Short mmCIF file of C-alpha atoms and ligand atoms in Angstrom, two decimals:
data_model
loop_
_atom_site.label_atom_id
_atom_site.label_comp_id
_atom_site.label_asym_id
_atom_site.label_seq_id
_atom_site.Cartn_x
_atom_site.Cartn_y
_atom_site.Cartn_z
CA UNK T 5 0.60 -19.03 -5.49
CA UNK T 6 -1.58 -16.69 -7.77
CA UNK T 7 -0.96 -13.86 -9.32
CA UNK T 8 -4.34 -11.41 -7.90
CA UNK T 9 -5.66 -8.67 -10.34
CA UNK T 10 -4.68 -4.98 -9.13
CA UNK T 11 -7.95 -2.75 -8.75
CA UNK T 12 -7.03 0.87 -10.65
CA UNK T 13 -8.45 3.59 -9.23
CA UNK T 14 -11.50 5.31 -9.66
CA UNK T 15 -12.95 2.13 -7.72
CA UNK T 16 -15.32 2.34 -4.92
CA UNK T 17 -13.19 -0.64 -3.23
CA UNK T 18 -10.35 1.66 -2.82
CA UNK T 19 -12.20 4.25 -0.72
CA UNK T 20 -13.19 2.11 1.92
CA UNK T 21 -12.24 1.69 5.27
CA UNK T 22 -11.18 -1.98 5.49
CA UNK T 23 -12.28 -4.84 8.40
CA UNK T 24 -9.85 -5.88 11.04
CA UNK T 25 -8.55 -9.46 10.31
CA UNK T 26 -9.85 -11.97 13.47
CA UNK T 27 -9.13 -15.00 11.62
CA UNK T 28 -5.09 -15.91 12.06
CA UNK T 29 -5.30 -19.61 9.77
CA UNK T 30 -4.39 -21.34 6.61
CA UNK T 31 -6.40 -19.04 3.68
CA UNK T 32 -4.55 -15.76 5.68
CA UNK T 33 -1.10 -17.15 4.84
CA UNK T 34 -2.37 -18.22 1.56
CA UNK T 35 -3.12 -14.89 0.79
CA UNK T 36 -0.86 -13.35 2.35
CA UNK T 37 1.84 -15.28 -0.64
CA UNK T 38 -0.68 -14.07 -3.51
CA UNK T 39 -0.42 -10.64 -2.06
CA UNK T 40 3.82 -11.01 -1.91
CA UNK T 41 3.81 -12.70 -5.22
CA UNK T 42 1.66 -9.80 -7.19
CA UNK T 43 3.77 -7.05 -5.35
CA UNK T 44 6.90 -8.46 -6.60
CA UNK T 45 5.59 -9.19 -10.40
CA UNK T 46 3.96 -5.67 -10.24
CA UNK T 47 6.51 -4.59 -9.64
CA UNK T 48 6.25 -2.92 -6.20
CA UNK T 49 7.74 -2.44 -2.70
CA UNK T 50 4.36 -2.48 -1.22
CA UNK T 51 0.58 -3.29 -1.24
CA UNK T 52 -2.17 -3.25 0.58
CA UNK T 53 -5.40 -5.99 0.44
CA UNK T 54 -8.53 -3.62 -1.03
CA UNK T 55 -5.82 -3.53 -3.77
CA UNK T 56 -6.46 -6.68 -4.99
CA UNK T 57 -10.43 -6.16 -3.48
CA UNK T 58 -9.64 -7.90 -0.30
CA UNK T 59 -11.43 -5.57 2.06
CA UNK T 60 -9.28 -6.33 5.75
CA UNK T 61 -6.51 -4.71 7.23
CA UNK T 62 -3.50 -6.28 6.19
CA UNK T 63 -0.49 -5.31 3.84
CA UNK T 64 2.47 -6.40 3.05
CA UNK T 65 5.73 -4.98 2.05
CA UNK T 66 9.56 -5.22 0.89
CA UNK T 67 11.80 -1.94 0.46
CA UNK T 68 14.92 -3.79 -0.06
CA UNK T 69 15.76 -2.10 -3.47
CA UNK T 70 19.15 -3.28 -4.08
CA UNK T 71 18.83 -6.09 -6.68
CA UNK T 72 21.35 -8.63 -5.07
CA UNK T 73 20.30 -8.23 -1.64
CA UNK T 74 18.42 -10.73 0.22
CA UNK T 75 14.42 -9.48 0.49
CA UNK T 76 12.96 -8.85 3.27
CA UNK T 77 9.23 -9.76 2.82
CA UNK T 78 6.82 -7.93 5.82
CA UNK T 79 3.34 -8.94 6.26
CA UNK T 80 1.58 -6.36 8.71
CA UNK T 81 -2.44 -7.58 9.79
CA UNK T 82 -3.84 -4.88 11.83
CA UNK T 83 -1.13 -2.27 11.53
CA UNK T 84 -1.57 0.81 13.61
CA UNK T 85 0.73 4.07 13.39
CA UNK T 86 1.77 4.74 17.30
CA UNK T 87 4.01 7.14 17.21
CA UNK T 88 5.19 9.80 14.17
CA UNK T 89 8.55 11.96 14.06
CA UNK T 90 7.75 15.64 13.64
CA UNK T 91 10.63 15.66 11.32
CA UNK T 92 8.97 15.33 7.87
CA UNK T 93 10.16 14.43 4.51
CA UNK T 94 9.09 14.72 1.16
CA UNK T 95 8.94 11.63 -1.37
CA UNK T 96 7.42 11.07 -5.17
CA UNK T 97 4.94 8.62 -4.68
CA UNK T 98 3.53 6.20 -7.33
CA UNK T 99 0.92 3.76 -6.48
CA UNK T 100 -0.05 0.21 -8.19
CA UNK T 101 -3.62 1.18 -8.79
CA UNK T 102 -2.72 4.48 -10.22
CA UNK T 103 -0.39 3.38 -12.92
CA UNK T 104 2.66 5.80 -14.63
CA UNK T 105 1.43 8.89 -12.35
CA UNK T 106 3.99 10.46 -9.70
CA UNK T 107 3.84 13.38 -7.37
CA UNK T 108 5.37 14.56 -4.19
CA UNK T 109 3.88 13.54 -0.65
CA UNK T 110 4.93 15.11 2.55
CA UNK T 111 5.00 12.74 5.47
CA UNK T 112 6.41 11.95 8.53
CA UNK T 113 10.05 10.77 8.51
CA UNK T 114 9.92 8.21 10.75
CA UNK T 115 7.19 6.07 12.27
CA UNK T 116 6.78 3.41 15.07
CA UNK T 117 4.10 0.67 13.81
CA UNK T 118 2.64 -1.79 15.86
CA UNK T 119 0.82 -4.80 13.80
CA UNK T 120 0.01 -8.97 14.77
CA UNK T 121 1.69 -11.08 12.58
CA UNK T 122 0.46 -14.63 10.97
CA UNK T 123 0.27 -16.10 13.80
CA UNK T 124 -1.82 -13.33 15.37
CA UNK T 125 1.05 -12.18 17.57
CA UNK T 126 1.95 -8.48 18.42
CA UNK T 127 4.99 -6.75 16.44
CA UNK T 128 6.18 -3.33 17.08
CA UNK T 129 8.97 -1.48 14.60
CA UNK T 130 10.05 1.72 14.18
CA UNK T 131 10.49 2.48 10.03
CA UNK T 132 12.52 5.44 8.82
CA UNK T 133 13.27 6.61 5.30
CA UNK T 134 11.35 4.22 2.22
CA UNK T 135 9.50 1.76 4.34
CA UNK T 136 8.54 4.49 6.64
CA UNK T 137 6.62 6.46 3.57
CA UNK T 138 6.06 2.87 2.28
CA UNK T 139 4.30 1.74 5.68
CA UNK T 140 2.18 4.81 5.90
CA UNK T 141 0.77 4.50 2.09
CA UNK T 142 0.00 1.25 2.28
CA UNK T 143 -1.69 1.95 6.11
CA UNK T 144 -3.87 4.42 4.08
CA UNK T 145 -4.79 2.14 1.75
CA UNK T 146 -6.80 0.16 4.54
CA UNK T 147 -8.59 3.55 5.26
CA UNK T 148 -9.55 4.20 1.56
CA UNK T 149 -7.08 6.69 1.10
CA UNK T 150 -5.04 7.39 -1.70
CA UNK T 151 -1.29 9.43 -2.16
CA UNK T 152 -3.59 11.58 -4.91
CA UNK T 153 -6.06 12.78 -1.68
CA UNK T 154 -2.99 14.68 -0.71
CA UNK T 155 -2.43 16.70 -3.61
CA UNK T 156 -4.37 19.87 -4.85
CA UNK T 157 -7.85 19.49 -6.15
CA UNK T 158 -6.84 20.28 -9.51
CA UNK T 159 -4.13 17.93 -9.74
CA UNK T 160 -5.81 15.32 -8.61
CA UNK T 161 -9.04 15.49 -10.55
CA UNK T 162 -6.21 15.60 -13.97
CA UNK T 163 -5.45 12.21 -12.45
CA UNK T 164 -8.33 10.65 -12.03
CA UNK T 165 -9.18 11.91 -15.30
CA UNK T 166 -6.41 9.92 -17.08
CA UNK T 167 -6.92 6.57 -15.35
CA UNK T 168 -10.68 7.29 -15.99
CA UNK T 169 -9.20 6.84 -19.82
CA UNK T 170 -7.20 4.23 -19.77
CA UNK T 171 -9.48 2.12 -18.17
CA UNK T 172 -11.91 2.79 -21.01
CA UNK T 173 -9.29 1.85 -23.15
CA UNK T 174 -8.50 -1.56 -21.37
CA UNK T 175 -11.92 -2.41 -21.10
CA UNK T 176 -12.03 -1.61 -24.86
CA UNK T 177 -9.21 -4.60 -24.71
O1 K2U Q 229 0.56 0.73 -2.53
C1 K2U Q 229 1.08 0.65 -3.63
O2 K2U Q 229 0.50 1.02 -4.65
C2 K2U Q 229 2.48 0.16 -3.73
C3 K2U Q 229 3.43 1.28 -3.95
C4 K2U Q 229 4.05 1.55 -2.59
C5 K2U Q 229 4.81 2.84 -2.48
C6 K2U Q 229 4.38 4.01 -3.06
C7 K2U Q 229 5.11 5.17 -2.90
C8 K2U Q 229 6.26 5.18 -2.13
C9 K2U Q 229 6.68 4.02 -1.54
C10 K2U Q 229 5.96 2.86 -1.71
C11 K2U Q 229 4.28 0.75 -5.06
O3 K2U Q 229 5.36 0.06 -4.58
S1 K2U Q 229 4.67 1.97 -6.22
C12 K2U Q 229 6.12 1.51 -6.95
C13 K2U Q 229 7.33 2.04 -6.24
C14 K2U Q 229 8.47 1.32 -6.33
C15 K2U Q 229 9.62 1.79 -5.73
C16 K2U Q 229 9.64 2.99 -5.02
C17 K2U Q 229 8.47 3.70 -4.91
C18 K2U Q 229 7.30 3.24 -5.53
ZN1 ZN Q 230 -0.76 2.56 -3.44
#
């Protein structure tokens, strides 16, 4: 298991529309375990491959917040919102490769996913509350979207602005 560097954004990487995976084998589940292992050390309930500059569709994800309760590791290859509640909710958003920055996101409540596991075969679930706004960020991800894209110009360019400095600073080490 290795621990994969997260990308921070600005990075072209993490506007891109990502490939489908077609190749269900050994280096996807190894990967698949980096992916789990770096979300948990992060750490996060969620992330998605162009993350760590992996450019397919696949994510993985575990919402189980309580600290004694058993974790419920998902990896999703292909995932595809098929269905979305009108009901909508509203939920302050972080994201991995934007470090320390937080702001609301309006999304659909509920949605019903269908994705192909590891072994290539077809899932379906229908997510509600955290791993339903969890599933849907990390589904953007894969389309080079990021949780910022939904706020106002303003506040997002204030954003980008501050990662744009901190990166300076790491690279400055
Ligand atoms: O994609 C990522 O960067 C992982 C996010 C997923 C996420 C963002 C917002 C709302 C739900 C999930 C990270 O897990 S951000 C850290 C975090 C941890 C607990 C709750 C919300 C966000
Ligand atoms: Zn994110």
């Amino acid at each position: 298991m290795t621990l994969k560097n997260i990308l921070i954004h600005p990075d072209p990487r993490l506007k891109k529309t990502t490939e489908p995976v077609t190749a269900f084998n050994d280096d996807l589940r190894r990967l698949a375990d980096d992916m789990l292992e770096t979300m948990y050390h992060a750490p996060g309930i969620g992330l998605a491959a162009p993350q760590v500059a992996v450019m397919k569709r696949m994510l993985v994800m575990d919402c189980v917040k309580e600290e004694d309760a058993t974790p419920e590791p998902m990896v999703l290859l292909n995932p595809e919102v098929i269905w979305s509640s009108e009901e909508q909710n509203v939920y302050e958003e972080g994201c991995l490769s934007i470090p320390d920055q937080f702001a609301e996101v309006t999304r659909p409540t509920c949605v019903k996913v269908k994705w192909q596991d590891l072994d290539g075969k077809e899932q379906q679930e229908t997510f509600d509350g955290l791993w339903a706004t969890c599933v849907q960020h990390e589904i953007d991800h894969l389309d080079g979207k990021l949780f910022i894209d939904y706020l106002k110009p303003l506040k997002r360019q204030m954003i980008t602005r501050k990662m744009v400095k901190l990166k300076r600073e790491m690279a400055r080490g």
